[in-house]
PDB file of C-alpha atoms in Angstrom:
ATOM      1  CA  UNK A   1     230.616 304.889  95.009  1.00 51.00           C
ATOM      2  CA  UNK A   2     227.433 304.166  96.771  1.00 69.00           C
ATOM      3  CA  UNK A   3     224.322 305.583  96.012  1.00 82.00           C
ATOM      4  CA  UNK A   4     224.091 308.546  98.623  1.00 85.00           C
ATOM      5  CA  UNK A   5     220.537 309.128 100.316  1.00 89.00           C
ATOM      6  CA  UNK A   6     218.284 311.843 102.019  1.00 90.00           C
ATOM      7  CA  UNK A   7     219.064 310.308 104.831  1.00 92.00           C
ATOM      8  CA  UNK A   8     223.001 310.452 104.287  1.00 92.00           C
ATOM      9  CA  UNK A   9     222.630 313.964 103.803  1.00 94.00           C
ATOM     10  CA  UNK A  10     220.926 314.398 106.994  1.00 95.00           C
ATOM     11  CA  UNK A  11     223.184 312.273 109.278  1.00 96.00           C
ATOM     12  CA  UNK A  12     226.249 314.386 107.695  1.00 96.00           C
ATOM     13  CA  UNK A  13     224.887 317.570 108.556  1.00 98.00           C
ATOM     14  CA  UNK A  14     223.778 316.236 111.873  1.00 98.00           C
ATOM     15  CA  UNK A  15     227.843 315.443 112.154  1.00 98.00           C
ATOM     16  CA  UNK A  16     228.513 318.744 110.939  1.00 98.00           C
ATOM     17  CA  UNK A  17     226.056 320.428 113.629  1.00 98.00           C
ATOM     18  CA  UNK A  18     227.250 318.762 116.650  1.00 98.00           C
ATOM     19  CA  UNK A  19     231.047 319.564 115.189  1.00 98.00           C
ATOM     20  CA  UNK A  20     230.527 322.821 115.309  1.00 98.00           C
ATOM     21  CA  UNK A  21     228.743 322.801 118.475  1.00 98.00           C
ATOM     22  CA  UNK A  22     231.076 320.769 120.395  1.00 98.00           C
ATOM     23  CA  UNK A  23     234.004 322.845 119.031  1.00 98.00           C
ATOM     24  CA  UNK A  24     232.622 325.979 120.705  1.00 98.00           C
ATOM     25  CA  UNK A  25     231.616 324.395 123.486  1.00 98.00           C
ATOM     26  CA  UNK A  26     234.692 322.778 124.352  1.00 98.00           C
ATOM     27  CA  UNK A  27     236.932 325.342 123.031  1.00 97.00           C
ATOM     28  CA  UNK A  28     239.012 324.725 126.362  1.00 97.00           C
ATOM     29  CA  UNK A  29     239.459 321.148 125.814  1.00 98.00           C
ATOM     30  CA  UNK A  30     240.506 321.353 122.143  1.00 98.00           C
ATOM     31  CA  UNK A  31     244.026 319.485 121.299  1.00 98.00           C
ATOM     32  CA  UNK A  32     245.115 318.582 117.976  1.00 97.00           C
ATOM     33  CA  UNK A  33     245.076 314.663 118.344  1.00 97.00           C
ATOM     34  CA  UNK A  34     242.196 314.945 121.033  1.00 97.00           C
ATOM     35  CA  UNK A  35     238.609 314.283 121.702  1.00 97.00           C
ATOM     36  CA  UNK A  36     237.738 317.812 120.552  1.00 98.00           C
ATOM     37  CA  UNK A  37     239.919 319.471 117.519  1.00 98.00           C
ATOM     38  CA  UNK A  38     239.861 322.665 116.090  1.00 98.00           C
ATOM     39  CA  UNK A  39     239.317 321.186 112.288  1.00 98.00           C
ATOM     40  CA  UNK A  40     236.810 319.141 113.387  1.00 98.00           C
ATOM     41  CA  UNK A  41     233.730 321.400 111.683  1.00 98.00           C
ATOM     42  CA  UNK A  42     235.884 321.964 108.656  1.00 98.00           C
ATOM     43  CA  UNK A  43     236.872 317.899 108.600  1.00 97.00           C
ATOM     44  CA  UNK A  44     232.531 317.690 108.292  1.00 98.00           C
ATOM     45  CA  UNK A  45     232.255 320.911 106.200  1.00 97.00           C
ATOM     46  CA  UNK A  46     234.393 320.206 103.551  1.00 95.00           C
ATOM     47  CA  UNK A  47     233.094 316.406 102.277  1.00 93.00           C
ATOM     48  CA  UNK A  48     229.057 317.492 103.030  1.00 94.00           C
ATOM     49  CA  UNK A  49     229.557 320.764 100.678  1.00 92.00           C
ATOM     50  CA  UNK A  50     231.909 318.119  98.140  1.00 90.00           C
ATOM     51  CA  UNK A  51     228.637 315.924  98.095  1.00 89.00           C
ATOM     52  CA  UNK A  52     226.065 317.858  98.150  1.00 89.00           C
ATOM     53  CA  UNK A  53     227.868 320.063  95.288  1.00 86.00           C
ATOM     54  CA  UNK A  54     228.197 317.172  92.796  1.00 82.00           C
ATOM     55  CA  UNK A  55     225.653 316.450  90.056  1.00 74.00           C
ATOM     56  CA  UNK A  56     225.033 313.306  90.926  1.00 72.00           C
ATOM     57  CA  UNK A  57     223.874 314.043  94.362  1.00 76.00           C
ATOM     58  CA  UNK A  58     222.347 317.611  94.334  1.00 72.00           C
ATOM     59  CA  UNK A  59     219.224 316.312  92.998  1.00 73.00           C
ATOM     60  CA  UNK A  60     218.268 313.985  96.295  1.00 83.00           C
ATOM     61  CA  UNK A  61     219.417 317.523  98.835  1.00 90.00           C
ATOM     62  CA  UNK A  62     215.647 318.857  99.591  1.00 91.00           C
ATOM     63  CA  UNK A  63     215.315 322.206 100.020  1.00 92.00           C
ATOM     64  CA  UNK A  64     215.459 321.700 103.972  1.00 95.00           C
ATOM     65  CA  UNK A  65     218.772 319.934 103.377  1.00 94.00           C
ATOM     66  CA  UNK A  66     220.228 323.449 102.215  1.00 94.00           C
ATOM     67  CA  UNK A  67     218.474 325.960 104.904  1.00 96.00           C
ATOM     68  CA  UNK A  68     219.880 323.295 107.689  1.00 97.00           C
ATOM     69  CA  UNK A  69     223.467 323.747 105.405  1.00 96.00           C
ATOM     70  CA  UNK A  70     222.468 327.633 105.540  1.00 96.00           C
ATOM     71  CA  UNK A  71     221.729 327.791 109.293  1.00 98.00           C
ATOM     72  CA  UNK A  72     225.171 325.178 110.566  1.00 98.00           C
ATOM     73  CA  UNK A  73     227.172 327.602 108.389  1.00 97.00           C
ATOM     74  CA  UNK A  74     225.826 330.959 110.161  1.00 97.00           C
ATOM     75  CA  UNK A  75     226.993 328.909 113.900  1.00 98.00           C
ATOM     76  CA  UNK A  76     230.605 328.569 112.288  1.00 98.00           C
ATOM     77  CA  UNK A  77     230.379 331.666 110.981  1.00 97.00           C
ATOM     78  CA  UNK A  78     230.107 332.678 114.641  1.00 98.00           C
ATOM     79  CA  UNK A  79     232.457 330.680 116.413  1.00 98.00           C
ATOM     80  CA  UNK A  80     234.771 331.488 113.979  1.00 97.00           C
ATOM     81  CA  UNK A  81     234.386 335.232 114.505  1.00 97.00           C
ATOM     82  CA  UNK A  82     234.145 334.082 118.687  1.00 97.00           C
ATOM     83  CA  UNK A  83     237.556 332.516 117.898  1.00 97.00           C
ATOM     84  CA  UNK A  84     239.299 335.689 115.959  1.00 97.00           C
ATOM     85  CA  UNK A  85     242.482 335.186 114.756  1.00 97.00           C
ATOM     86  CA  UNK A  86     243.370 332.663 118.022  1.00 98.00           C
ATOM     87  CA  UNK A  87     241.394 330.304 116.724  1.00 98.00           C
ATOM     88  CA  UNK A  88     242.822 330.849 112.933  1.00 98.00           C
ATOM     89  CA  UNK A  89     246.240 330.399 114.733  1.00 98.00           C
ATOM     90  CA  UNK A  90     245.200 327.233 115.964  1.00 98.00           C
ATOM     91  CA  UNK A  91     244.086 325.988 113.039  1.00 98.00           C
ATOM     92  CA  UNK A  92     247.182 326.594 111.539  1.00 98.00           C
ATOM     93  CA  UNK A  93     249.201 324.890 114.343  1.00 98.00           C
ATOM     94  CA  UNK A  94     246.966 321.835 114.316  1.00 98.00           C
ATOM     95  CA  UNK A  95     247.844 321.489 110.121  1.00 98.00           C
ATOM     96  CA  UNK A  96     251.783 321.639 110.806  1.00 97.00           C
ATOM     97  CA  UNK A  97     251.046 318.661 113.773  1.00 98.00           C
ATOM     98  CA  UNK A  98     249.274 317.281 111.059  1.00 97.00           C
ATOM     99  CA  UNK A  99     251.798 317.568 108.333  1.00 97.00           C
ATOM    100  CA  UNK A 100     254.689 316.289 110.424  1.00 97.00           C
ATOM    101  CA  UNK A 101     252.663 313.415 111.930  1.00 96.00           C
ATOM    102  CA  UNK A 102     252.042 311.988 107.964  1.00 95.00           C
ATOM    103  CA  UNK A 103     255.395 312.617 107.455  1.00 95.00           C
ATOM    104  CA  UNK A 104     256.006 310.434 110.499  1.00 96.00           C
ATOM    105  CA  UNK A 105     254.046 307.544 108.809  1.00 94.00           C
ATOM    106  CA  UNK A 106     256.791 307.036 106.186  1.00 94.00           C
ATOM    107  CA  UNK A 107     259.524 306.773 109.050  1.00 94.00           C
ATOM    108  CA  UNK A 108     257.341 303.920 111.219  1.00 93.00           C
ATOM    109  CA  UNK A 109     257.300 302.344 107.687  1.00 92.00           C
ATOM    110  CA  UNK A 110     260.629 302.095 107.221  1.00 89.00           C
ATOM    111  CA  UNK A 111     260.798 300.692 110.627  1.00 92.00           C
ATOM    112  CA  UNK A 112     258.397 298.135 109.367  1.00 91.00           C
ATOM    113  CA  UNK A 113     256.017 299.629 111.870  1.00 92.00           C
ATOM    114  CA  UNK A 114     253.168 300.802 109.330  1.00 89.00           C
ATOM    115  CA  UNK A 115     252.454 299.363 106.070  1.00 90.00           C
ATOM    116  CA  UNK A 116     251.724 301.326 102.830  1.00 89.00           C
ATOM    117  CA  UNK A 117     248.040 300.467 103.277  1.00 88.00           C
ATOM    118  CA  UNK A 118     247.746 302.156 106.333  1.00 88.00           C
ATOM    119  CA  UNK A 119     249.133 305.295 105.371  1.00 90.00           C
ATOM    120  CA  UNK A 120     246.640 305.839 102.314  1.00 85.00           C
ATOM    121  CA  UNK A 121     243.863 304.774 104.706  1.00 87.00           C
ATOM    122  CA  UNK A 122     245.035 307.338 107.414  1.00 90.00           C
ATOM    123  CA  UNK A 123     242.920 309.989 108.070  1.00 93.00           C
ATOM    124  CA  UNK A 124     245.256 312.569 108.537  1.00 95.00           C
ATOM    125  CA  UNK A 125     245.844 313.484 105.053  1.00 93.00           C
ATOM    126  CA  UNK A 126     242.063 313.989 104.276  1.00 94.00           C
ATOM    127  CA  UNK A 127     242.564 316.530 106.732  1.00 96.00           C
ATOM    128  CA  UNK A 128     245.782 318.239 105.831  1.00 96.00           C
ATOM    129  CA  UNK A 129     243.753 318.705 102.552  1.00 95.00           C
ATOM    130  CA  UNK A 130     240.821 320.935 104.440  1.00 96.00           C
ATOM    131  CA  UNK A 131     242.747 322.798 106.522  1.00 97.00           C
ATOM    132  CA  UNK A 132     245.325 324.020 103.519  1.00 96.00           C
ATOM    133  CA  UNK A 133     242.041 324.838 101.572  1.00 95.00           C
ATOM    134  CA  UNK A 134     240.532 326.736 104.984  1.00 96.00           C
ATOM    135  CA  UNK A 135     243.581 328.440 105.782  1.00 97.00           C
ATOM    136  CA  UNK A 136     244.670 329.539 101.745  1.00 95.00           C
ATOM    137  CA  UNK A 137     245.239 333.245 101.764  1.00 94.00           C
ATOM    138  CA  UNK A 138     245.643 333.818 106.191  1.00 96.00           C
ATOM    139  CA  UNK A 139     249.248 331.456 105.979  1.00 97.00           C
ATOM    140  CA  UNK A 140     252.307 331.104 104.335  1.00 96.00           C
ATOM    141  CA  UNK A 141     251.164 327.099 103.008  1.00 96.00           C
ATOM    142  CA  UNK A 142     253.861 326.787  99.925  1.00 96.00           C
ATOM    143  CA  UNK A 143     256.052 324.844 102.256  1.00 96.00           C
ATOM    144  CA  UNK A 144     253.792 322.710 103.841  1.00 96.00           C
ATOM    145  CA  UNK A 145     251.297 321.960  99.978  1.00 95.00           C
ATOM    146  CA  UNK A 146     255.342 321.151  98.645  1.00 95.00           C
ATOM    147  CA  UNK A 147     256.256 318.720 101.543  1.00 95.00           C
ATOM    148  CA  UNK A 148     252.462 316.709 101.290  1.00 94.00           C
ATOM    149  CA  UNK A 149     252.639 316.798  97.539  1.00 93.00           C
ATOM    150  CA  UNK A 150     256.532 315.260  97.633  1.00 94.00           C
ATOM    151  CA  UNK A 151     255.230 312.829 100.316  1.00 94.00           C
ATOM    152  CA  UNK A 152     251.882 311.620  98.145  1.00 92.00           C
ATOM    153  CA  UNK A 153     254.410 311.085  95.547  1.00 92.00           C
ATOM    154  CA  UNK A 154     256.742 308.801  97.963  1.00 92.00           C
ATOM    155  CA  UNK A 155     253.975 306.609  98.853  1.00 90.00           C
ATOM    156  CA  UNK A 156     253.290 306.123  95.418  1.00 88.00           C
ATOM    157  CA  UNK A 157     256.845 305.114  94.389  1.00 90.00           C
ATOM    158  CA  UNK A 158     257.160 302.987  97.653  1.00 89.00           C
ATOM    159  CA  UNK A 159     253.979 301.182  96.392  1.00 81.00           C
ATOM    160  CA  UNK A 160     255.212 301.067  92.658  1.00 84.00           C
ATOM    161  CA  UNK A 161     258.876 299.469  94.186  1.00 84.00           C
ATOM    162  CA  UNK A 162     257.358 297.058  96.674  1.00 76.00           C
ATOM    163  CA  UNK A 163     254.674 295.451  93.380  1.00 71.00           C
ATOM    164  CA  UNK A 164     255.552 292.653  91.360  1.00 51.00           C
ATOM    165  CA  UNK A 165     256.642 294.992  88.253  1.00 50.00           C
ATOM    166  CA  UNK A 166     253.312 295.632  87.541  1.00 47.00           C
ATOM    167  CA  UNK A 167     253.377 299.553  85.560  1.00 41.00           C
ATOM    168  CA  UNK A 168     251.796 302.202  87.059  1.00 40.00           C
ATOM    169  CA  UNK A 169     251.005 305.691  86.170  1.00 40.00           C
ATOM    170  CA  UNK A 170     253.473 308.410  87.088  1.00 38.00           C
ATOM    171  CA  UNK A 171     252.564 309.779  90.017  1.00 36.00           C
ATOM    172  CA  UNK A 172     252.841 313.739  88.693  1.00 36.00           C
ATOM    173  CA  UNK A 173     250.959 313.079  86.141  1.00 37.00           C
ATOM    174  CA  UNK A 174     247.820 313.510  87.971  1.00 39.00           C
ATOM    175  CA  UNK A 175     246.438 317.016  89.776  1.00 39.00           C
ATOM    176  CA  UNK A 176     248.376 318.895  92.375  1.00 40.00           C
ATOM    177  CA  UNK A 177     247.904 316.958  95.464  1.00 43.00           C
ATOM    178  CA  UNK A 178     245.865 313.703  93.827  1.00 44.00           C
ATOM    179  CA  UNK A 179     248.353 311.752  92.858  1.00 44.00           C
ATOM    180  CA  UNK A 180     247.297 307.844  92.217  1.00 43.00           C
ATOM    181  CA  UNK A 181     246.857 305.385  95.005  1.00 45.00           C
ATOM    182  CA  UNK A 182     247.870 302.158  95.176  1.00 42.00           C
ATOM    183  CA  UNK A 183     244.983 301.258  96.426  1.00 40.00           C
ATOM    184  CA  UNK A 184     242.278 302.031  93.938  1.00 36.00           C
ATOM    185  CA  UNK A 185     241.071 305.733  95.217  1.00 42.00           C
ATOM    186  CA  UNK A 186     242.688 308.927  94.468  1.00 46.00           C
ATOM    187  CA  UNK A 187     244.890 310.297  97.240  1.00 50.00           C
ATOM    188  CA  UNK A 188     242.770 313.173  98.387  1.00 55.00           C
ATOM    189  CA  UNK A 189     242.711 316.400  96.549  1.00 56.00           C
ATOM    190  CA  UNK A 190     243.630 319.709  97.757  1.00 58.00           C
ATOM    191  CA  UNK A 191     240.188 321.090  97.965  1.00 65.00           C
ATOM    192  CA  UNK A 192     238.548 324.578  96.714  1.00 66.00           C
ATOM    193  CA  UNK A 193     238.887 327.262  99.165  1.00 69.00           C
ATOM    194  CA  UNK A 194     235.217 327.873 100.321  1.00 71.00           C
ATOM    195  CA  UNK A 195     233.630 331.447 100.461  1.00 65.00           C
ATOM    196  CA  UNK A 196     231.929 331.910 103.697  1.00 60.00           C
ATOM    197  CA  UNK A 197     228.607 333.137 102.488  1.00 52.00           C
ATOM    198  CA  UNK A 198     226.974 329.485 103.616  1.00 53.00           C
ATOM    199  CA  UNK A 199     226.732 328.079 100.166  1.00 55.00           C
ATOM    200  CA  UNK A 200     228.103 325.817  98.685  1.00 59.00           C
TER     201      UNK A 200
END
């Protein structure tokens, strides 16, 4: 991993303010695949409060690094309370679009339309990870965690069938939901459910 920077910190919450902003202010225009998304503060949210969390980094956040954390927190605080439950409803419908689109992945490779590669590059399943963690305890998610956890696993065994023999670890023998990659980086957890107090 890179060494992170002040100046990482800043441009990610800089990403995280204008995510937040734009989200609000565009709540019309939001669409699950589109310019503006729903996730798209919690897509920001949840990596800044993963980095600035971790031992290695909380010693370069200044203390103006956390009040700007503080203050982007109280704005989703208030567009989510703007939002209500239509916007929690939203989220939720965005993370089954989500969920069937990575399951969609596996079918365009079988069609030889997507390789392995670019389905543990994708995106989307960084994603599916936030919102299960945002929305744990609001929706029934035992369904959808089962389906991305049995898909992590197929991508694993795809990539284990297509090598040259070479052994690799069982794929449940990692964490819920971080099953090995292929590709040298841990399929991404299924985070922590955050308190929204704006800490970390």
């Amino acid at each position: 991993m890179d060494t992170v920077t002040p100046d990482d910190i800043t441009c990610r919450l800089r990403h995280f303010a204008t995510a937040v902003k734009e989200t609000s202010t565009h709540a019309a225009e939001r669409s699950a695949f589109g310019r503006y998304r729903a996730g798209a503060p919690y897509f920001a949210l949840y990596p800044l409060r993963r980095l600035m969390a971790s031992g290695e980094t909380e010693a370069r956040c200044s203390p103006e690094h956390h009040a700007e954390f503080g203050r982007i927190s109280r704005d989703l605080a208030a567009l989510e309370e703007e939002g209500g439950s239509a916007y929690r409803k939203e989220l939720f419908s965005d993370l089954f679009v989500y969920t069937e689109a990575y399951r969609t992945l596996f079918c365009y490779h079988e069609l030889g339309m997507c390789s392995l590669a670019g389905i543990a590059r994708d995106p989307l399943r960084e994603e599916i990870a936030v919102l299960l963690a945002e929305l744990e305890g609001e929706f029934p998610l035992e369904e959808i965690r089962a389906l991305v956890a049995g898909l992590d696993e197929t991508l694993c065994l795809l990539h284990r069938s297509s090598s040259s023999g070479t052994p690799r670890a069982d794929p449940a023998g990692g964490a819920a939901g971080e099953a090995p990659s292929p590709y040298g980086e841990s399929i991404p957890a299924f985070h922590r459910p955050r308190e929204r107090t704006g800490s970390l």
